[in-house]
C-alpha cells in the first residue's frame, strides 16, 4: 500500500527550504506519495505560544550558536550551496501561502514550491510585494494574474486559516511538520526516521 507523506508547509521557515529537497528524494526512493498542506506559520505560533528559535532561545547560553552550527551542517551535508538566509526574517508569508492554497491541483502546488523556494531562500525576494511575486510566477510559467487574484478571495483566506487551525489541533507547533497517517514528525532532523518508517521500519 502506498503511504502518503503530508508536509505542513510555510515559505517563511528556512527549515522548510532545507527539508523540501531531501523529502522529495525520500518520497521518490520509497514510492510514497507527497501532499502539501499550506499553513500560516505566524498563526501556528500564535495558537501554540511558540516563536522562532532565534527569539525563543536568545537567552539560553550556547543554544543559538549550536543551532546555527547544526543548520550549517545540514546545508553542507545536502550540498545546498545556494541557500541565503533572508535578511527580512521573520517576514510575512501570507501572500505566498494564499497562492499555494489557490493552486488548481496538488501538482501545481508542488510546482509553485519548486519555483518559489529558490526565489525566497536563494535570491531573497520581497515576499509581500505583489509585483515581485507576480513576476516570479510569470517567469516560472504560472498564471500570475489568476493566482494573485485568488489570494484576495475570501474562500482562500478562510481555507488557509482552517488549514492552520487543523494542523495545530493535530499537534503541529512549527515548520517543518510531517504526517504519515496518524503519525507526526517535526523537524528536518526526523527525515531519516520518516524514510525508515516508509521503508517498513515499523508495521
C-alpha atoms as an extended CHARMM CRD file, in Angstrom:
* protein
*
       203  EXT
         1         1  UNK       CA              0.0000000000        0.0000000000        0.0000000000  PROA      1               0.0000000000
         2         2  UNK       CA              1.3690000000        3.4200000000       -0.9650000000  PROA      2               0.0000000000
         3         3  UNK       CA              1.7730000000        5.6970000000        2.0160000000  PROA      3               0.0000000000
         4         4  UNK       CA              1.2020000000        9.4280000000        1.8600000000  PROA      4               0.0000000000
         5         5  UNK       CA              3.5180000000       11.9600000000        3.4640000000  PROA      5               0.0000000000
         6         6  UNK       CA              1.7080000000       15.1890000000        4.2720000000  PROA      6               0.0000000000
         7         7  UNK       CA              4.0140000000       18.1790000000        4.5640000000  PROA      7               0.0000000000
         8         8  UNK       CA              2.7220000000       21.0340000000        6.7300000000  PROA      8               0.0000000000
         9         9  UNK       CA              4.4590000000       23.9120000000        4.9780000000  PROA      9               0.0000000000
        10        10  UNK       CA              5.1100000000       27.6550000000        5.0590000000  PROA      10              0.0000000000
        11        11  UNK       CA              7.6320000000       29.5260000000        2.9210000000  PROA      11              0.0000000000
        12        12  UNK       CA              8.5500000000       31.6620000000        5.9530000000  PROA      12              0.0000000000
        13        13  UNK       CA             10.5050000000       28.8670000000        7.6400000000  PROA      13              0.0000000000
        14        14  UNK       CA             14.1100000000       28.4300000000        6.4930000000  PROA      14              0.0000000000
        15        15  UNK       CA             13.9250000000       24.8270000000        7.6880000000  PROA      15              0.0000000000
        16        16  UNK       CA             11.0380000000       24.4060000000        5.2850000000  PROA      16              0.0000000000
        17        17  UNK       CA             13.5020000000       25.0330000000        2.4610000000  PROA      17              0.0000000000
        18        18  UNK       CA             16.0550000000       22.6490000000        3.9150000000  PROA      18              0.0000000000
        19        19  UNK       CA             13.5420000000       19.8420000000        4.3570000000  PROA      19              0.0000000000
        20        20  UNK       CA             11.8620000000       20.1190000000        0.9450000000  PROA      20              0.0000000000
        21        21  UNK       CA             14.5850000000       18.6830000000       -1.2530000000  PROA      21              0.0000000000
        22        22  UNK       CA             15.6090000000       15.6810000000        0.8960000000  PROA      22              0.0000000000
        23        23  UNK       CA             11.9160000000       14.9250000000        1.4750000000  PROA      23              0.0000000000
        24        24  UNK       CA             11.2790000000       14.7300000000       -2.2630000000  PROA      24              0.0000000000
        25        25  UNK       CA             14.2080000000       12.3280000000       -2.5960000000  PROA      25              0.0000000000
        26        26  UNK       CA             12.8350000000       10.1470000000        0.2130000000  PROA      26              0.0000000000
        27        27  UNK       CA              9.3920000000       10.0420000000       -1.3790000000  PROA      27              0.0000000000
        28        28  UNK       CA             10.9390000000        9.0010000000       -4.6970000000  PROA      28              0.0000000000
        29        29  UNK       CA             13.0880000000        6.2880000000       -3.0950000000  PROA      29              0.0000000000
        30        30  UNK       CA             10.2560000000        4.7820000000       -1.0700000000  PROA      30              0.0000000000
        31        31  UNK       CA              7.4730000000        5.0940000000       -3.6260000000  PROA      31              0.0000000000
        32        32  UNK       CA              5.4110000000        7.1860000000       -1.2390000000  PROA      32              0.0000000000
        33        33  UNK       CA              3.0000000000        9.9410000000       -2.2270000000  PROA      33              0.0000000000
        34        34  UNK       CA              3.6250000000       13.5610000000       -1.1990000000  PROA      34              0.0000000000
        35        35  UNK       CA              0.9500000000       16.1280000000       -0.4170000000  PROA      35              0.0000000000
        36        36  UNK       CA              1.4460000000       19.6800000000        0.8390000000  PROA      36              0.0000000000
        37        37  UNK       CA             -0.8220000000       21.4850000000        3.2860000000  PROA      37              0.0000000000
        38        38  UNK       CA             -0.1750000000       25.2460000000        3.2500000000  PROA      38              0.0000000000
        39        39  UNK       CA             -0.4630000000       26.8810000000        6.6690000000  PROA      39              0.0000000000
        40        40  UNK       CA              0.4260000000       30.2570000000        8.1560000000  PROA      40              0.0000000000
        41        41  UNK       CA              3.3910000000       29.8880000000       10.4930000000  PROA      41              0.0000000000
        42        42  UNK       CA              2.5750000000       33.1350000000       12.2740000000  PROA      42              0.0000000000
        43        43  UNK       CA             -0.8470000000       31.7070000000       13.0760000000  PROA      43              0.0000000000
        44        44  UNK       CA              0.6500000000       28.4550000000       14.3610000000  PROA      44              0.0000000000
        45        45  UNK       CA              2.9450000000       30.4050000000       16.6670000000  PROA      45              0.0000000000
        46        46  UNK       CA              0.0420000000       32.4850000000       17.9600000000  PROA      46              0.0000000000
        47        47  UNK       CA             -2.1690000000       29.4520000000       18.5740000000  PROA      47              0.0000000000
        48        48  UNK       CA              0.5460000000       27.4230000000       20.3060000000  PROA      48              0.0000000000
        49        49  UNK       CA              2.5330000000       30.1300000000       22.0950000000  PROA      49              0.0000000000
        50        50  UNK       CA              5.6070000000       29.1950000000       20.0800000000  PROA      50              0.0000000000
        51        51  UNK       CA              8.0880000000       31.6280000000       18.4850000000  PROA      51              0.0000000000
        52        52  UNK       CA             11.0660000000       31.4890000000       16.0880000000  PROA      52              0.0000000000
        53        53  UNK       CA             14.0070000000       29.6290000000       17.6950000000  PROA      53              0.0000000000
        54        54  UNK       CA             16.4150000000       32.5490000000       17.4720000000  PROA      54              0.0000000000
        55        55  UNK       CA             13.9440000000       34.6080000000       19.5000000000  PROA      55              0.0000000000
        56        56  UNK       CA             12.7320000000       31.8660000000       21.8330000000  PROA      56              0.0000000000
        57        57  UNK       CA             16.2300000000       30.6570000000       22.7180000000  PROA      57              0.0000000000
        58        58  UNK       CA             18.0160000000       34.0080000000       22.7150000000  PROA      58              0.0000000000
        59        59  UNK       CA             18.6570000000       33.9120000000       26.4590000000  PROA      59              0.0000000000
        60        60  UNK       CA             19.8390000000       30.2850000000       26.5760000000  PROA      60              0.0000000000
        61        61  UNK       CA             23.6150000000       30.3420000000       26.6420000000  PROA      61              0.0000000000
        62        62  UNK       CA             25.1260000000       28.4420000000       23.7330000000  PROA      62              0.0000000000
        63        63  UNK       CA             21.8450000000       27.2370000000       22.1910000000  PROA      63              0.0000000000
        64        64  UNK       CA             21.5050000000       29.6880000000       19.2910000000  PROA      64              0.0000000000
        65        65  UNK       CA             25.1380000000       29.2610000000       18.1450000000  PROA      65              0.0000000000
        66        66  UNK       CA             24.7510000000       25.4820000000       18.3060000000  PROA      66              0.0000000000
        67        67  UNK       CA             21.5130000000       25.6340000000       16.3080000000  PROA      67              0.0000000000
        68        68  UNK       CA             23.3790000000       27.6740000000       13.6930000000  PROA      68              0.0000000000
        69        69  UNK       CA             26.0960000000       25.0050000000       13.5970000000  PROA      69              0.0000000000
        70        70  UNK       CA             23.5600000000       22.2240000000       13.0680000000  PROA      70              0.0000000000
        71        71  UNK       CA             21.8610000000       24.3030000000       10.3910000000  PROA      71              0.0000000000
        72        72  UNK       CA             25.1400000000       24.7250000000        8.5090000000  PROA      72              0.0000000000
        73        73  UNK       CA             25.9390000000       21.0320000000        8.8740000000  PROA      73              0.0000000000
        74        74  UNK       CA             22.6190000000       20.1880000000        7.2080000000  PROA      74              0.0000000000
        75        75  UNK       CA             23.3230000000       22.6150000000        4.3590000000  PROA      75              0.0000000000
        76        76  UNK       CA             26.7620000000       21.0900000000        3.8520000000  PROA      76              0.0000000000
        77        77  UNK       CA             25.5140000000       17.5060000000        4.0580000000  PROA      77              0.0000000000
        78        78  UNK       CA             22.9450000000       18.1180000000        1.3370000000  PROA      78              0.0000000000
        79        79  UNK       CA             25.1460000000       20.4190000000       -0.7610000000  PROA      79              0.0000000000
        80        80  UNK       CA             22.7230000000       23.3480000000       -0.5040000000  PROA      80              0.0000000000
        81        81  UNK       CA             25.2740000000       25.9080000000       -1.5840000000  PROA      81              0.0000000000
        82        82  UNK       CA             22.7810000000       28.4680000000       -2.9090000000  PROA      82              0.0000000000
        83        83  UNK       CA             20.8820000000       28.9820000000        0.3560000000  PROA      83              0.0000000000
        84        84  UNK       CA             20.9150000000       32.5610000000        1.6690000000  PROA      84              0.0000000000
        85        85  UNK       CA             19.2940000000       33.4990000000        4.9630000000  PROA      85              0.0000000000
        86        86  UNK       CA             16.6050000000       36.0670000000        4.2100000000  PROA      86              0.0000000000
        87        87  UNK       CA             17.5550000000       39.4910000000        5.6200000000  PROA      87              0.0000000000
        88        88  UNK       CA             13.9060000000       40.2470000000        6.4590000000  PROA      88              0.0000000000
        89        89  UNK       CA             13.4500000000       37.1150000000        8.6070000000  PROA      89              0.0000000000
        90        90  UNK       CA             10.9500000000       36.7890000000       10.2190000000  PROA      90              0.0000000000
        91        91  UNK       CA              8.8380000000       38.0250000000        7.2910000000  PROA      91              0.0000000000
        92        92  UNK       CA              5.1420000000       37.8060000000        6.4730000000  PROA      92              0.0000000000
        93        93  UNK       CA              4.4510000000       34.9210000000        4.0870000000  PROA      93              0.0000000000
        94        94  UNK       CA              0.6720000000       35.3350000000        3.8290000000  PROA      94              0.0000000000
        95        95  UNK       CA              0.7000000000       36.2290000000        0.1040000000  PROA      95              0.0000000000
        96        96  UNK       CA              2.7480000000       33.1750000000       -0.8530000000  PROA      96              0.0000000000
        97        97  UNK       CA              0.7360000000       30.8670000000        1.3760000000  PROA      97              0.0000000000
        98        98  UNK       CA             -2.5590000000       32.0120000000       -0.0890000000  PROA      98              0.0000000000
        99        99  UNK       CA             -1.1390000000       31.4110000000       -3.5720000000  PROA      99              0.0000000000
       100       100  UNK       CA             -0.3900000000       27.8200000000       -2.5400000000  PROA      100             0.0000000000
       101       101  UNK       CA             -3.9330000000       27.3710000000       -1.2820000000  PROA      101             0.0000000000
       102       102  UNK       CA             -5.2230000000       28.7540000000       -4.5850000000  PROA      102             0.0000000000
       103       103  UNK       CA             -3.2840000000       26.2220000000       -6.6620000000  PROA      103             0.0000000000
       104       104  UNK       CA             -5.5020000000       24.3630000000       -9.0990000000  PROA      104             0.0000000000
       105       105  UNK       CA             -4.0910000000       20.9580000000       -8.1260000000  PROA      105             0.0000000000
       106       106  UNK       CA             -1.5890000000       19.2370000000       -5.8770000000  PROA      106             0.0000000000
       107       107  UNK       CA              0.7770000000       19.0740000000       -8.8330000000  PROA      107             0.0000000000
       108       108  UNK       CA              0.5880000000       22.8370000000       -9.3300000000  PROA      108             0.0000000000
       109       109  UNK       CA              1.0200000000       23.4300000000       -5.5900000000  PROA      109             0.0000000000
       110       110  UNK       CA              4.2570000000       21.4760000000       -5.5200000000  PROA      110             0.0000000000
       111       111  UNK       CA              5.4310000000       23.1430000000       -8.7220000000  PROA      111             0.0000000000
       112       112  UNK       CA              4.8460000000       26.5160000000       -7.0510000000  PROA      112             0.0000000000
       113       113  UNK       CA              7.0440000000       25.4560000000       -4.1530000000  PROA      113             0.0000000000
       114       114  UNK       CA              9.7510000000       24.3100000000       -6.5650000000  PROA      114             0.0000000000
       115       115  UNK       CA              9.6150000000       27.6880000000       -8.3010000000  PROA      115             0.0000000000
       116       116  UNK       CA              9.3190000000       29.9830000000       -5.2960000000  PROA      116             0.0000000000
       117       117  UNK       CA             11.6090000000       28.3640000000       -2.7250000000  PROA      117             0.0000000000
       118       118  UNK       CA             14.7480000000       29.4430000000       -4.6030000000  PROA      118             0.0000000000
       119       119  UNK       CA             13.2790000000       32.9230000000       -5.0450000000  PROA      119             0.0000000000
       120       120  UNK       CA             12.7090000000       33.2200000000       -1.3020000000  PROA      120             0.0000000000
       121       121  UNK       CA             15.7200000000       31.4030000000        0.1500000000  PROA      121             0.0000000000
       122       122  UNK       CA             18.3670000000       31.8860000000       -2.5180000000  PROA      122             0.0000000000
       123       123  UNK       CA             17.5490000000       35.2740000000       -4.0560000000  PROA      123             0.0000000000
       124       124  UNK       CA             15.6630000000       36.6710000000       -1.0210000000  PROA      124             0.0000000000
       125       125  UNK       CA             12.7840000000       38.3560000000       -2.8550000000  PROA      125             0.0000000000
       126       126  UNK       CA             10.3310000000       40.6770000000       -1.0990000000  PROA      126             0.0000000000
       127       127  UNK       CA              7.6540000000       38.1010000000       -0.3040000000  PROA      127             0.0000000000
       128       128  UNK       CA              4.9310000000       40.6480000000        0.3740000000  PROA      128             0.0000000000
       129       129  UNK       CA              5.3630000000       42.6120000000       -2.8570000000  PROA      129             0.0000000000
       130       130  UNK       CA              2.6980000000       41.5270000000       -5.3370000000  PROA      130             0.0000000000
       131       131  UNK       CA              4.6510000000       42.8790000000       -8.3210000000  PROA      131             0.0000000000
       132       132  UNK       CA              7.7720000000       40.9430000000       -7.3470000000  PROA      132             0.0000000000
       133       133  UNK       CA              5.8650000000       37.7470000000       -6.6060000000  PROA      133             0.0000000000
       134       134  UNK       CA              3.8140000000       38.1330000000       -9.7750000000  PROA      134             0.0000000000
       135       135  UNK       CA              6.9890000000       38.4360000000      -11.8640000000  PROA      135             0.0000000000
       136       136  UNK       CA              8.4090000000       35.2870000000      -10.2610000000  PROA      136             0.0000000000
       137       137  UNK       CA              5.1990000000       33.4210000000      -11.0300000000  PROA      137             0.0000000000
       138       138  UNK       CA              5.0990000000       34.6240000000      -14.6290000000  PROA      138             0.0000000000
       139       139  UNK       CA              8.7570000000       33.8160000000      -15.1950000000  PROA      139             0.0000000000
       140       140  UNK       CA              8.1070000000       30.2760000000      -13.9550000000  PROA      140             0.0000000000
       141       141  UNK       CA              5.1960000000       29.8100000000      -16.3570000000  PROA      141             0.0000000000
       142       142  UNK       CA              2.2650000000       30.2290000000      -13.9740000000  PROA      142             0.0000000000
       143       143  UNK       CA             -0.8700000000       32.3070000000      -14.4860000000  PROA      143             0.0000000000
       144       144  UNK       CA              0.2160000000       35.0470000000      -12.1020000000  PROA      144             0.0000000000
       145       145  UNK       CA             -2.9610000000       37.0990000000      -12.5200000000  PROA      145             0.0000000000
       146       146  UNK       CA             -5.1530000000       34.1380000000      -11.5500000000  PROA      146             0.0000000000
       147       147  UNK       CA             -3.0960000000       33.1950000000       -8.5240000000  PROA      147             0.0000000000
       148       148  UNK       CA             -2.6360000000       36.7400000000       -7.2210000000  PROA      148             0.0000000000
       149       149  UNK       CA             -6.3200000000       37.4970000000       -7.6770000000  PROA      149             0.0000000000
       150       150  UNK       CA             -7.2040000000       34.3480000000       -5.7660000000  PROA      150             0.0000000000
       151       151  UNK       CA             -5.0690000000       35.4420000000       -2.7980000000  PROA      151             0.0000000000
       152       152  UNK       CA             -7.7630000000       38.0550000000       -2.0980000000  PROA      152             0.0000000000
       153       153  UNK       CA            -10.6200000000       35.5530000000       -2.3140000000  PROA      153             0.0000000000
       154       154  UNK       CA            -12.4370000000       35.0190000000        0.9780000000  PROA      154             0.0000000000
       155       155  UNK       CA            -12.6040000000       31.2540000000        0.4410000000  PROA      155             0.0000000000
       156       156  UNK       CA             -8.8220000000       31.0810000000        0.0090000000  PROA      156             0.0000000000
       157       157  UNK       CA             -8.2410000000       33.1870000000        3.1150000000  PROA      157             0.0000000000
       158       158  UNK       CA            -10.6040000000       31.0080000000        5.1390000000  PROA      158             0.0000000000
       159       159  UNK       CA             -9.0330000000       27.8020000000        3.8260000000  PROA      159             0.0000000000
       160       160  UNK       CA             -5.5620000000       28.9290000000        4.9230000000  PROA      160             0.0000000000
       161       161  UNK       CA             -6.9020000000       29.7440000000        8.3720000000  PROA      161             0.0000000000
       162       162  UNK       CA             -8.6690000000       26.3990000000        8.5880000000  PROA      162             0.0000000000
       163       163  UNK       CA             -5.5310000000       24.5310000000        7.4780000000  PROA      163             0.0000000000
       164       164  UNK       CA             -3.5570000000       26.3080000000       10.1820000000  PROA      164             0.0000000000
       165       165  UNK       CA             -6.0550000000       25.6310000000       12.9530000000  PROA      165             0.0000000000
       166       166  UNK       CA             -6.4400000000       21.9820000000       11.9440000000  PROA      166             0.0000000000
       167       167  UNK       CA             -2.6700000000       21.4400000000       11.8830000000  PROA      167             0.0000000000
       168       168  UNK       CA             -2.4510000000       22.7910000000       15.4400000000  PROA      168             0.0000000000
       169       169  UNK       CA             -5.3420000000       20.5730000000       16.5340000000  PROA      169             0.0000000000
       170       170  UNK       CA             -3.3630000000       17.5860000000       15.2400000000  PROA      170             0.0000000000
       171       171  UNK       CA             -0.2720000000       18.5880000000       17.2080000000  PROA      171             0.0000000000
       172       172  UNK       CA              1.7280000000       20.8640000000       14.8790000000  PROA      172             0.0000000000
       173       173  UNK       CA              3.6230000000       23.7150000000       16.5170000000  PROA      173             0.0000000000
       174       174  UNK       CA              6.1590000000       24.6900000000       13.8390000000  PROA      174             0.0000000000
       175       175  UNK       CA              7.6560000000       24.0260000000       10.4130000000  PROA      175             0.0000000000
       176       176  UNK       CA              8.6020000000       21.5330000000        9.0660000000  PROA      176             0.0000000000
       177       177  UNK       CA              5.9310000000       19.1460000000       10.3380000000  PROA      177             0.0000000000
       178       178  UNK       CA              5.1060000000       15.8840000000        8.5870000000  PROA      178             0.0000000000
       179       179  UNK       CA              2.2660000000       13.4090000000        8.9450000000  PROA      179             0.0000000000
       180       180  UNK       CA              2.1330000000        9.8230000000        7.6980000000  PROA      180             0.0000000000
       181       181  UNK       CA             -1.3180000000        8.5950000000        8.6180000000  PROA      181             0.0000000000
       182       182  UNK       CA             -1.7510000000        9.4150000000       12.2800000000  PROA      182             0.0000000000
       183       183  UNK       CA              1.9770000000        9.6750000000       12.9660000000  PROA      183             0.0000000000
       184       184  UNK       CA              3.5610000000       13.1340000000       13.2910000000  PROA      184             0.0000000000
       185       185  UNK       CA              7.2130000000       14.1070000000       12.9270000000  PROA      185             0.0000000000
       186       186  UNK       CA              8.6980000000       17.5670000000       13.4980000000  PROA      186             0.0000000000
       187       187  UNK       CA             11.9680000000       18.9100000000       12.1800000000  PROA      187             0.0000000000
       188       188  UNK       CA             14.3060000000       18.2380000000        9.2880000000  PROA      188             0.0000000000
       189       189  UNK       CA             16.3280000000       16.0040000000       11.6120000000  PROA      189             0.0000000000
       190       190  UNK       CA             13.4610000000       13.4770000000       11.5410000000  PROA      190             0.0000000000
       191       191  UNK       CA             13.6490000000       12.8520000000        7.8050000000  PROA      191             0.0000000000
       192       192  UNK       CA             15.7450000000        9.7130000000        8.3170000000  PROA      192             0.0000000000
       193       193  UNK       CA             13.1140000000        8.3560000000       10.7090000000  PROA      193             0.0000000000
       194       194  UNK       CA             10.3980000000        9.0680000000        8.1640000000  PROA      194             0.0000000000
       195       195  UNK       CA             12.3110000000        7.1480000000        5.4910000000  PROA      195             0.0000000000
       196       196  UNK       CA             12.7380000000        4.1960000000        7.8490000000  PROA      196             0.0000000000
       197       197  UNK       CA              9.0180000000        4.2670000000        8.6030000000  PROA      197             0.0000000000
       198       198  UNK       CA              8.0690000000        4.4160000000        4.9310000000  PROA      198             0.0000000000
       199       199  UNK       CA             10.5040000000        1.5870000000        4.1710000000  PROA      199             0.0000000000
       200       200  UNK       CA              8.8050000000       -0.7760000000        6.5940000000  PROA      200             0.0000000000
       201       201  UNK       CA             10.7830000000        0.0150000000        9.7020000000  PROA      201             0.0000000000
       202       202  UNK       CA              7.5190000000       -0.2010000000       11.5910000000  PROA      202             0.0000000000
       203       203  UNK       CA              4.4130000000       -2.2050000000       10.7270000000  PROA      203             0.0000000000
